[in-house]
Amino acid sequence: MFYAITFISIAIIVGLLILNKFKGNDKTNGALSVVSKILCIAYLVLMFINIFLPDGISARLYPEQEQYRNVGNLFFVLLRWANDLSVIALTISVFFKKKSFSRISVYFLAPVLVLCISFFSKYVAFWNNGHGEGLMNIRFFSPEFKALFLNMTFRSIYQGLLFVIEGALIGYIAIREGEDLLLNNKTDVRNFALILLGSFLAVMPIYAPSYLTWGYSLNEAGWWLTFKIGSFQHIVWLLLIPIEIYVLYRLFSKLNDEDKYIAMLSMAIALFFEFNGIFTCFGEIVTQRYPLQLCNIAPVLILAALLSKNRVLSVFCSTVNVVGALIAFIMCDSAKAGITYIMNVHYIVEHTKIVSIMILSFALGVLPPIDKKDLKNVIIGFSIYYAAIYLIGGTFRGLYDFTGNDYWKCNYLFMFDREKTVAIAGFVGVFFDINFKLFNFYTFSLMNILTYCVFLGLSIGYFYLQIGIKKIKAKHNRKAVEN
């Protein structure tokens, strides 16, 4: 019944779109354009919410890994991965009418969608395999409310709605573009293939590498087995980051201004969904997992900066958020498991893309260039962020101290949990020990002052590094013109 309803619904919508193609006018076409944008936004919102519903495909299976060694599961993972490309392709097609992404929507996503609908029973199997997490394990939800997340009627309607909206948007794009979608020469074919491959890699689900490598190592010994600070994988990762940025810069610098912006926006959208993909597999989304750390809030702020092109927000992201990611590069605060373990993939993808997107956005001129006068934005922006984090994190920590409920235990900016921070940097223990209580609730220690000074100092230092690189680049360009 699900298959019939879904396919028939899409067929009816596409039929109406075809009818409008022959009978419609400028007024109806304009209305359809508005409706397509609304539907596209609704699709993105529903896809985002879907991340938080229990889905065993992204489970953290410790230590049972049979799920990763099933060929049928691997095929389904690749199918889901391919369909995830819709968040980029449909968005760019609908809002920017870029031909390459319209072709991807019609030639690639359409057959993928048909396969996804046909394999709906596989979706159900992962929902019910007992490994799904997400909102399912939040302790404050009632059993009745949690049961809704596994209710097959609810999940079927939800997934069916996603499929129908996706099909409707693909149909709209196909009919709107018509013959313009034809691949007329080798250049069209090459561009289609390259953009498809790049977009496919950009939206890689963080659970996919575990399936591609038939699981991951749980052995904490050995130079290859574990992704930890100073390991072979850690060093290779650090070496590959500048190479990736350079290669992408060389590729994107050949594009026009609009296409450069679309390239950065596509990467930001992919980062936003990839980062939030981690919430599917958490045992519980406790306060420590709230997106408040510099790196965790970055996917939201970077997307907002690119959409708004706000100077203050752009400077904050390119300086403060990047500094947070650079610290993560060095500290490698990862899970003690193989590099393809979902938490480690998430760690690598998130921090790499934060730095890559911001460096490329400024290098390509997508965001307004940084000037010395922007230093005040760095200082004020970080001060406001720090004050908010101290108030929120301090409140959570106060609730933990008062109730003993570990739901409230957090360590934002490494200044609320002595044990966890000392495990990373043992010398800071004394800064936690010198403290006093505010209102007999908020704990204020020397660690709070140290955190503010260190993060702000690093942000200012990195800000001037960007200014220095900008001057060197300008000098190099002047010499090139003179010669």
mmCIF file of C-alpha atoms in Angstrom, residues 2-259:
data_model
loop_
_atom_site.group_PDB
_atom_site.id
_atom_site.type_symbol
_atom_site.label_atom_id
_atom_site.label_comp_id
_atom_site.label_asym_id
_atom_site.label_seq_id
_atom_site.Cartn_x
_atom_site.Cartn_y
_atom_site.Cartn_z
ATOM 1 C CA PHE A 2 2.841 2.414 0.876
ATOM 2 C CA TYR A 3 4.436 1.950 -2.540
ATOM 3 C CA ALA A 4 1.210 2.484 -4.409
ATOM 4 C CA ILE A 5 0.211 5.619 -2.475
ATOM 5 C CA THR A 6 3.675 7.162 -2.842
ATOM 6 C CA PHE A 7 4.079 6.473 -6.553
ATOM 7 C CA ILE A 8 0.481 7.520 -7.339
ATOM 8 C CA SER A 9 0.857 10.765 -5.357
ATOM 9 C CA ILE A 10 4.027 11.680 -7.245
ATOM 10 C CA ALA A 11 2.429 10.718 -10.581
ATOM 11 C CA ILE A 12 -0.611 12.936 -9.921
ATOM 12 C CA ILE A 13 1.575 15.922 -9.011
ATOM 13 C CA VAL A 14 3.794 15.460 -12.060
ATOM 14 C CA GLY A 15 0.683 15.093 -14.231
ATOM 15 C CA LEU A 16 -0.654 18.414 -12.960
ATOM 16 C CA LEU A 17 2.719 20.036 -13.639
ATOM 17 C CA ILE A 18 2.674 18.730 -17.215
ATOM 18 C CA LEU A 19 -0.864 20.060 -17.649
ATOM 19 C CA ASN A 20 0.271 23.469 -16.431
ATOM 20 C CA LYS A 21 3.140 23.343 -18.938
ATOM 21 C CA PHE A 22 0.606 23.374 -21.788
ATOM 22 C CA LYS A 23 -2.298 25.244 -20.208
ATOM 23 C CA GLY A 24 -0.593 27.540 -17.728
ATOM 24 C CA ASN A 25 0.434 31.190 -17.992
ATOM 25 C CA ASP A 26 2.957 33.539 -16.424
ATOM 26 C CA LYS A 27 0.785 33.927 -13.324
ATOM 27 C CA THR A 28 0.541 30.193 -12.625
ATOM 28 C CA ASN A 29 4.224 29.710 -13.451
ATOM 29 C CA GLY A 30 5.115 32.426 -10.961
ATOM 30 C CA ALA A 31 2.930 30.791 -8.339
ATOM 31 C CA LEU A 32 4.571 27.421 -8.988
ATOM 32 C CA SER A 33 8.000 28.999 -8.539
ATOM 33 C CA VAL A 34 6.963 30.313 -5.118
ATOM 34 C CA VAL A 35 5.382 26.986 -4.150
ATOM 35 C CA SER A 36 8.524 25.100 -5.213
ATOM 36 C CA LYS A 37 10.645 27.270 -2.913
ATOM 37 C CA ILE A 38 8.254 26.715 -0.012
ATOM 38 C CA LEU A 39 8.241 22.963 -0.662
ATOM 39 C CA CYS A 40 12.034 22.916 -0.872
ATOM 40 C CA ILE A 41 12.336 24.649 2.510
ATOM 41 C CA ALA A 42 9.757 22.260 3.968
ATOM 42 C CA TYR A 43 11.760 19.330 2.573
ATOM 43 C CA LEU A 44 14.965 20.579 4.195
ATOM 44 C CA VAL A 45 13.201 21.068 7.535
ATOM 45 C CA LEU A 46 11.669 17.579 7.402
ATOM 46 C CA MET A 47 15.035 16.069 6.460
ATOM 47 C CA PHE A 48 16.608 17.855 9.413
ATOM 48 C CA ILE A 49 13.956 16.621 11.869
ATOM 49 C CA ASN A 50 14.307 13.123 10.426
ATOM 50 C CA ILE A 51 17.901 13.076 11.675
ATOM 51 C CA PHE A 52 16.645 12.952 15.257
ATOM 52 C CA LEU A 53 14.285 10.011 14.750
ATOM 53 C CA PRO A 54 15.630 6.566 15.747
ATOM 54 C CA ASP A 55 17.399 4.941 12.815
ATOM 55 C CA GLY A 56 19.615 1.920 13.385
ATOM 56 C CA ILE A 57 21.584 2.477 10.197
ATOM 57 C CA SER A 58 23.871 4.878 12.067
ATOM 58 C CA ALA A 59 24.058 2.955 15.323
ATOM 59 C CA ARG A 60 27.259 2.827 17.349
ATOM 60 C CA LEU A 61 27.565 -0.961 17.586
ATOM 61 C CA TYR A 62 30.143 -1.652 20.311
ATOM 62 C CA PRO A 63 31.508 -4.284 19.840
ATOM 63 C CA GLU A 64 29.036 -6.180 17.597
ATOM 64 C CA GLN A 65 29.716 -5.202 14.005
ATOM 65 C CA GLU A 66 27.866 -7.781 11.934
ATOM 66 C CA GLN A 67 25.635 -5.033 10.602
ATOM 67 C CA TYR A 68 28.593 -3.473 8.768
ATOM 68 C CA ARG A 69 29.564 -6.707 7.031
ATOM 69 C CA ASN A 70 26.245 -7.288 5.288
ATOM 70 C CA VAL A 71 26.439 -6.613 1.532
ATOM 71 C CA GLY A 72 22.730 -5.783 1.392
ATOM 72 C CA ASN A 73 23.225 -3.169 4.096
ATOM 73 C CA LEU A 74 26.129 -1.645 2.158
ATOM 74 C CA PHE A 75 23.964 -1.293 -0.950
ATOM 75 C CA PHE A 76 21.259 0.405 1.101
ATOM 76 C CA VAL A 77 23.824 2.752 2.689
ATOM 77 C CA LEU A 78 25.016 3.797 -0.765
ATOM 78 C CA LEU A 79 21.404 4.300 -1.827
ATOM 79 C CA ARG A 80 20.665 6.468 1.207
ATOM 80 C CA TRP A 81 23.894 8.367 0.629
ATOM 81 C CA ALA A 82 22.911 9.046 -2.967
ATOM 82 C CA ASN A 83 19.491 10.288 -1.921
ATOM 83 C CA ASP A 84 21.028 12.605 0.673
ATOM 84 C CA LEU A 85 22.450 14.539 -2.265
ATOM 85 C CA SER A 86 18.925 15.932 -2.643
ATOM 86 C CA VAL A 87 19.522 18.497 0.117
ATOM 87 C CA ILE A 88 22.099 20.178 -2.112
ATOM 88 C CA ALA A 89 20.863 19.449 -5.636
ATOM 89 C CA LEU A 90 17.217 20.366 -5.078
ATOM 90 C CA THR A 91 18.083 23.500 -3.102
ATOM 91 C CA ILE A 92 20.474 24.862 -5.743
ATOM 92 C CA SER A 93 18.139 23.841 -8.591
ATOM 93 C CA VAL A 94 15.067 25.487 -7.089
ATOM 94 C CA PHE A 95 16.624 28.685 -5.736
ATOM 95 C CA PHE A 96 19.415 29.311 -8.265
ATOM 96 C CA LYS A 97 18.223 27.397 -11.346
ATOM 97 C CA LYS A 98 21.714 26.065 -12.023
ATOM 98 C CA LYS A 99 21.618 23.685 -14.957
ATOM 99 C CA SER A 100 24.206 21.238 -13.604
ATOM 100 C CA PHE A 101 22.279 20.672 -10.387
ATOM 101 C CA SER A 102 18.998 20.461 -12.301
ATOM 102 C CA ARG A 103 20.509 17.670 -14.377
ATOM 103 C CA ILE A 104 21.650 15.900 -11.205
ATOM 104 C CA SER A 105 18.125 16.196 -9.821
ATOM 105 C CA VAL A 106 16.529 14.681 -12.913
ATOM 106 C CA TYR A 107 19.108 12.213 -14.229
ATOM 107 C CA PHE A 108 20.475 10.997 -10.891
ATOM 108 C CA LEU A 109 18.035 11.696 -8.052
ATOM 109 C CA ALA A 110 14.937 10.550 -9.949
ATOM 110 C CA PRO A 111 16.088 6.919 -10.389
ATOM 111 C CA VAL A 112 17.568 6.945 -6.875
ATOM 112 C CA LEU A 113 14.190 8.043 -5.513
ATOM 113 C CA VAL A 114 12.441 5.205 -7.346
ATOM 114 C CA LEU A 115 14.875 2.728 -5.779
ATOM 115 C CA CYS A 116 14.449 4.256 -2.321
ATOM 116 C CA ILE A 117 10.672 3.887 -2.516
ATOM 117 C CA SER A 118 11.083 0.325 -3.782
ATOM 118 C CA PHE A 119 13.376 -0.495 -0.841
ATOM 119 C CA PHE A 120 11.072 1.000 1.780
ATOM 120 C CA SER A 121 11.028 -2.310 3.663
ATOM 121 C CA LYS A 122 14.757 -1.797 4.251
ATOM 122 C CA TYR A 123 14.043 1.567 5.866
ATOM 123 C CA VAL A 124 11.598 -0.184 8.201
ATOM 124 C CA ALA A 125 14.135 -2.892 9.035
ATOM 125 C CA PHE A 126 16.637 -0.291 10.260
ATOM 126 C CA TRP A 127 14.015 1.632 12.221
ATOM 127 C CA ASN A 128 13.125 -1.549 14.088
ATOM 128 C CA ASN A 129 16.532 -3.191 14.539
ATOM 129 C CA GLY A 130 16.769 -1.977 18.134
ATOM 130 C CA HIS A 131 19.870 0.149 17.616
ATOM 131 C CA GLY A 132 18.193 3.461 16.791
ATOM 132 C CA GLU A 133 18.830 6.315 19.207
ATOM 133 C CA GLY A 134 18.085 9.995 18.576
ATOM 134 C CA LEU A 135 15.163 11.423 20.531
ATOM 135 C CA MET A 136 14.224 7.909 21.614
ATOM 136 C CA ASN A 137 16.417 7.986 24.712
ATOM 137 C CA ILE A 138 15.812 11.452 26.118
ATOM 138 C CA ARG A 139 14.857 10.696 29.704
ATOM 139 C CA PHE A 140 12.294 13.483 30.057
ATOM 140 C CA PHE A 141 9.995 12.092 27.332
ATOM 141 C CA SER A 142 7.130 9.850 28.376
ATOM 142 C CA PRO A 143 7.056 6.216 27.175
ATOM 143 C CA GLU A 144 3.964 7.016 25.112
ATOM 144 C CA PHE A 145 5.728 9.870 23.331
ATOM 145 C CA LYS A 146 8.813 7.739 22.674
ATOM 146 C CA ALA A 147 6.609 5.005 21.235
ATOM 147 C CA LEU A 148 5.539 7.456 18.533
ATOM 148 C CA PHE A 149 9.088 7.500 17.132
ATOM 149 C CA LEU A 150 8.836 3.769 16.350
ATOM 150 C CA ASN A 151 5.194 3.766 15.324
ATOM 151 C CA MET A 152 5.103 2.393 11.784
ATOM 152 C CA THR A 153 2.105 4.462 10.702
ATOM 153 C CA PHE A 154 3.793 7.682 11.823
ATOM 154 C CA ARG A 155 7.170 6.796 10.336
ATOM 155 C CA SER A 156 5.630 5.586 7.065
ATOM 156 C CA ILE A 157 3.618 8.795 6.628
ATOM 157 C CA TYR A 158 6.687 10.870 7.484
ATOM 158 C CA GLN A 159 8.973 9.034 5.065
ATOM 159 C CA GLY A 160 6.279 8.987 2.410
ATOM 160 C CA LEU A 161 5.890 12.754 2.720
ATOM 161 C CA LEU A 162 9.624 13.176 2.182
ATOM 162 C CA PHE A 163 9.505 10.998 -0.923
ATOM 163 C CA VAL A 164 6.456 12.770 -2.362
ATOM 164 C CA ILE A 165 7.934 16.256 -1.868
ATOM 165 C CA GLU A 166 11.234 15.139 -3.387
ATOM 166 C CA GLY A 167 9.428 13.602 -6.361
ATOM 167 C CA ALA A 168 7.317 16.726 -6.830
ATOM 168 C CA LEU A 169 10.397 18.960 -6.841
ATOM 169 C CA ILE A 170 12.241 16.714 -9.292
ATOM 170 C CA GLY A 171 9.175 16.734 -11.564
ATOM 171 C CA TYR A 172 8.907 20.519 -11.339
ATOM 172 C CA ILE A 173 12.593 20.952 -12.223
ATOM 173 C CA ALA A 174 12.364 18.528 -15.161
ATOM 174 C CA ILE A 175 9.314 20.249 -16.643
ATOM 175 C CA ARG A 176 10.639 23.761 -15.980
ATOM 176 C CA GLU A 177 13.977 23.088 -17.695
ATOM 177 C CA GLY A 178 12.700 20.856 -20.517
ATOM 178 C CA GLU A 179 15.175 20.434 -23.359
ATOM 179 C CA ASP A 180 17.781 22.569 -21.574
ATOM 180 C CA LEU A 181 18.589 19.487 -19.495
ATOM 181 C CA LEU A 182 19.981 17.624 -22.499
ATOM 182 C CA LEU A 183 23.685 16.805 -22.405
ATOM 183 C CA ASN A 184 24.707 18.262 -25.743
ATOM 184 C CA ASN A 185 28.467 17.760 -25.776
ATOM 185 C CA LYS A 186 31.455 16.333 -23.940
ATOM 186 C CA THR A 187 31.775 19.469 -21.802
ATOM 187 C CA ASP A 188 28.219 19.048 -20.497
ATOM 188 C CA VAL A 189 28.899 15.397 -19.696
ATOM 189 C CA ARG A 190 32.191 16.203 -17.963
ATOM 190 C CA ASN A 191 30.706 19.013 -15.864
ATOM 191 C CA PHE A 192 27.736 16.847 -14.933
ATOM 192 C CA ALA A 193 29.989 13.977 -13.850
ATOM 193 C CA LEU A 194 32.426 16.172 -11.885
ATOM 194 C CA ILE A 195 29.742 18.120 -10.027
ATOM 195 C CA LEU A 196 27.826 14.917 -9.301
ATOM 196 C CA LEU A 197 30.947 13.259 -7.891
ATOM 197 C CA GLY A 198 31.916 16.322 -5.853
ATOM 198 C CA SER A 199 28.426 16.726 -4.421
ATOM 199 C CA PHE A 200 28.186 13.012 -3.653
ATOM 200 C CA LEU A 201 31.442 13.103 -1.692
ATOM 201 C CA ALA A 202 30.416 16.331 0.064
ATOM 202 C CA VAL A 203 27.251 14.825 1.589
ATOM 203 C CA MET A 204 28.843 11.577 2.775
ATOM 204 C CA PRO A 205 26.885 10.311 5.808
ATOM 205 C CA ILE A 206 29.176 9.926 8.794
ATOM 206 C CA TYR A 207 28.062 6.299 9.207
ATOM 207 C CA ALA A 208 29.070 5.307 5.643
ATOM 208 C CA PRO A 209 32.825 4.655 6.227
ATOM 209 C CA SER A 210 32.005 1.967 8.825
ATOM 210 C CA TYR A 211 30.103 0.055 6.126
ATOM 211 C CA LEU A 212 32.668 0.716 3.396
ATOM 212 C CA THR A 213 35.440 -0.775 5.558
ATOM 213 C CA TRP A 214 33.329 -3.650 6.947
ATOM 214 C CA GLY A 215 33.486 -2.237 10.460
ATOM 215 C CA TYR A 216 36.173 -0.549 12.503
ATOM 216 C CA SER A 217 38.941 -1.524 14.882
ATOM 217 C CA LEU A 218 38.307 -1.539 18.628
ATOM 218 C CA ASN A 219 41.940 -2.274 19.398
ATOM 219 C CA GLU A 220 43.598 0.636 21.186
ATOM 220 C CA ALA A 221 47.107 -0.620 20.437
ATOM 221 C CA GLY A 222 49.127 -0.338 17.265
ATOM 222 C CA TRP A 223 50.214 2.508 14.996
ATOM 223 C CA TRP A 224 47.352 2.019 12.507
ATOM 224 C CA LEU A 225 44.456 0.720 14.542
ATOM 225 C CA THR A 226 43.394 3.666 16.683
ATOM 226 C CA PHE A 227 42.679 7.285 15.772
ATOM 227 C CA LYS A 228 44.218 9.242 18.654
ATOM 228 C CA ILE A 229 46.615 12.119 19.177
ATOM 229 C CA GLY A 230 49.992 11.471 17.590
ATOM 230 C CA SER A 231 48.808 8.375 15.723
ATOM 231 C CA PHE A 232 49.639 7.701 12.088
ATOM 232 C CA GLN A 233 46.066 8.574 11.075
ATOM 233 C CA HIS A 234 46.175 11.811 13.046
ATOM 234 C CA ILE A 235 49.364 12.949 11.317
ATOM 235 C CA VAL A 236 48.054 11.983 7.875
ATOM 236 C CA TRP A 237 44.825 13.893 8.541
ATOM 237 C CA LEU A 238 46.749 17.041 9.488
ATOM 238 C CA LEU A 239 48.877 16.776 6.340
ATOM 239 C CA LEU A 240 45.887 16.243 4.038
ATOM 240 C CA ILE A 241 43.913 19.289 5.213
ATOM 241 C CA PRO A 242 46.074 21.975 3.521
ATOM 242 C CA ILE A 243 46.322 19.793 0.409
ATOM 243 C CA GLU A 244 42.527 19.546 0.216
ATOM 244 C CA ILE A 245 42.124 23.296 0.667
ATOM 245 C CA TYR A 246 44.694 24.020 -2.050
ATOM 246 C CA VAL A 247 43.118 21.602 -4.540
ATOM 247 C CA LEU A 248 39.628 22.974 -3.930
ATOM 248 C CA TYR A 249 40.888 26.532 -4.259
ATOM 249 C CA ARG A 250 42.471 25.736 -7.613
ATOM 250 C CA LEU A 251 39.235 24.145 -8.822
ATOM 251 C CA PHE A 252 36.843 26.802 -7.514
ATOM 252 C CA SER A 253 38.976 29.814 -8.489
ATOM 253 C CA LYS A 254 38.107 29.088 -12.135
ATOM 254 C CA LEU A 255 34.387 29.604 -11.467
ATOM 255 C CA ASN A 256 32.427 32.835 -11.791
ATOM 256 C CA ASP A 257 31.330 34.683 -8.645
ATOM 257 C CA GLU A 258 27.881 33.086 -8.420
ATOM 258 C CA ASP A 259 29.245 29.575 -8.878
#
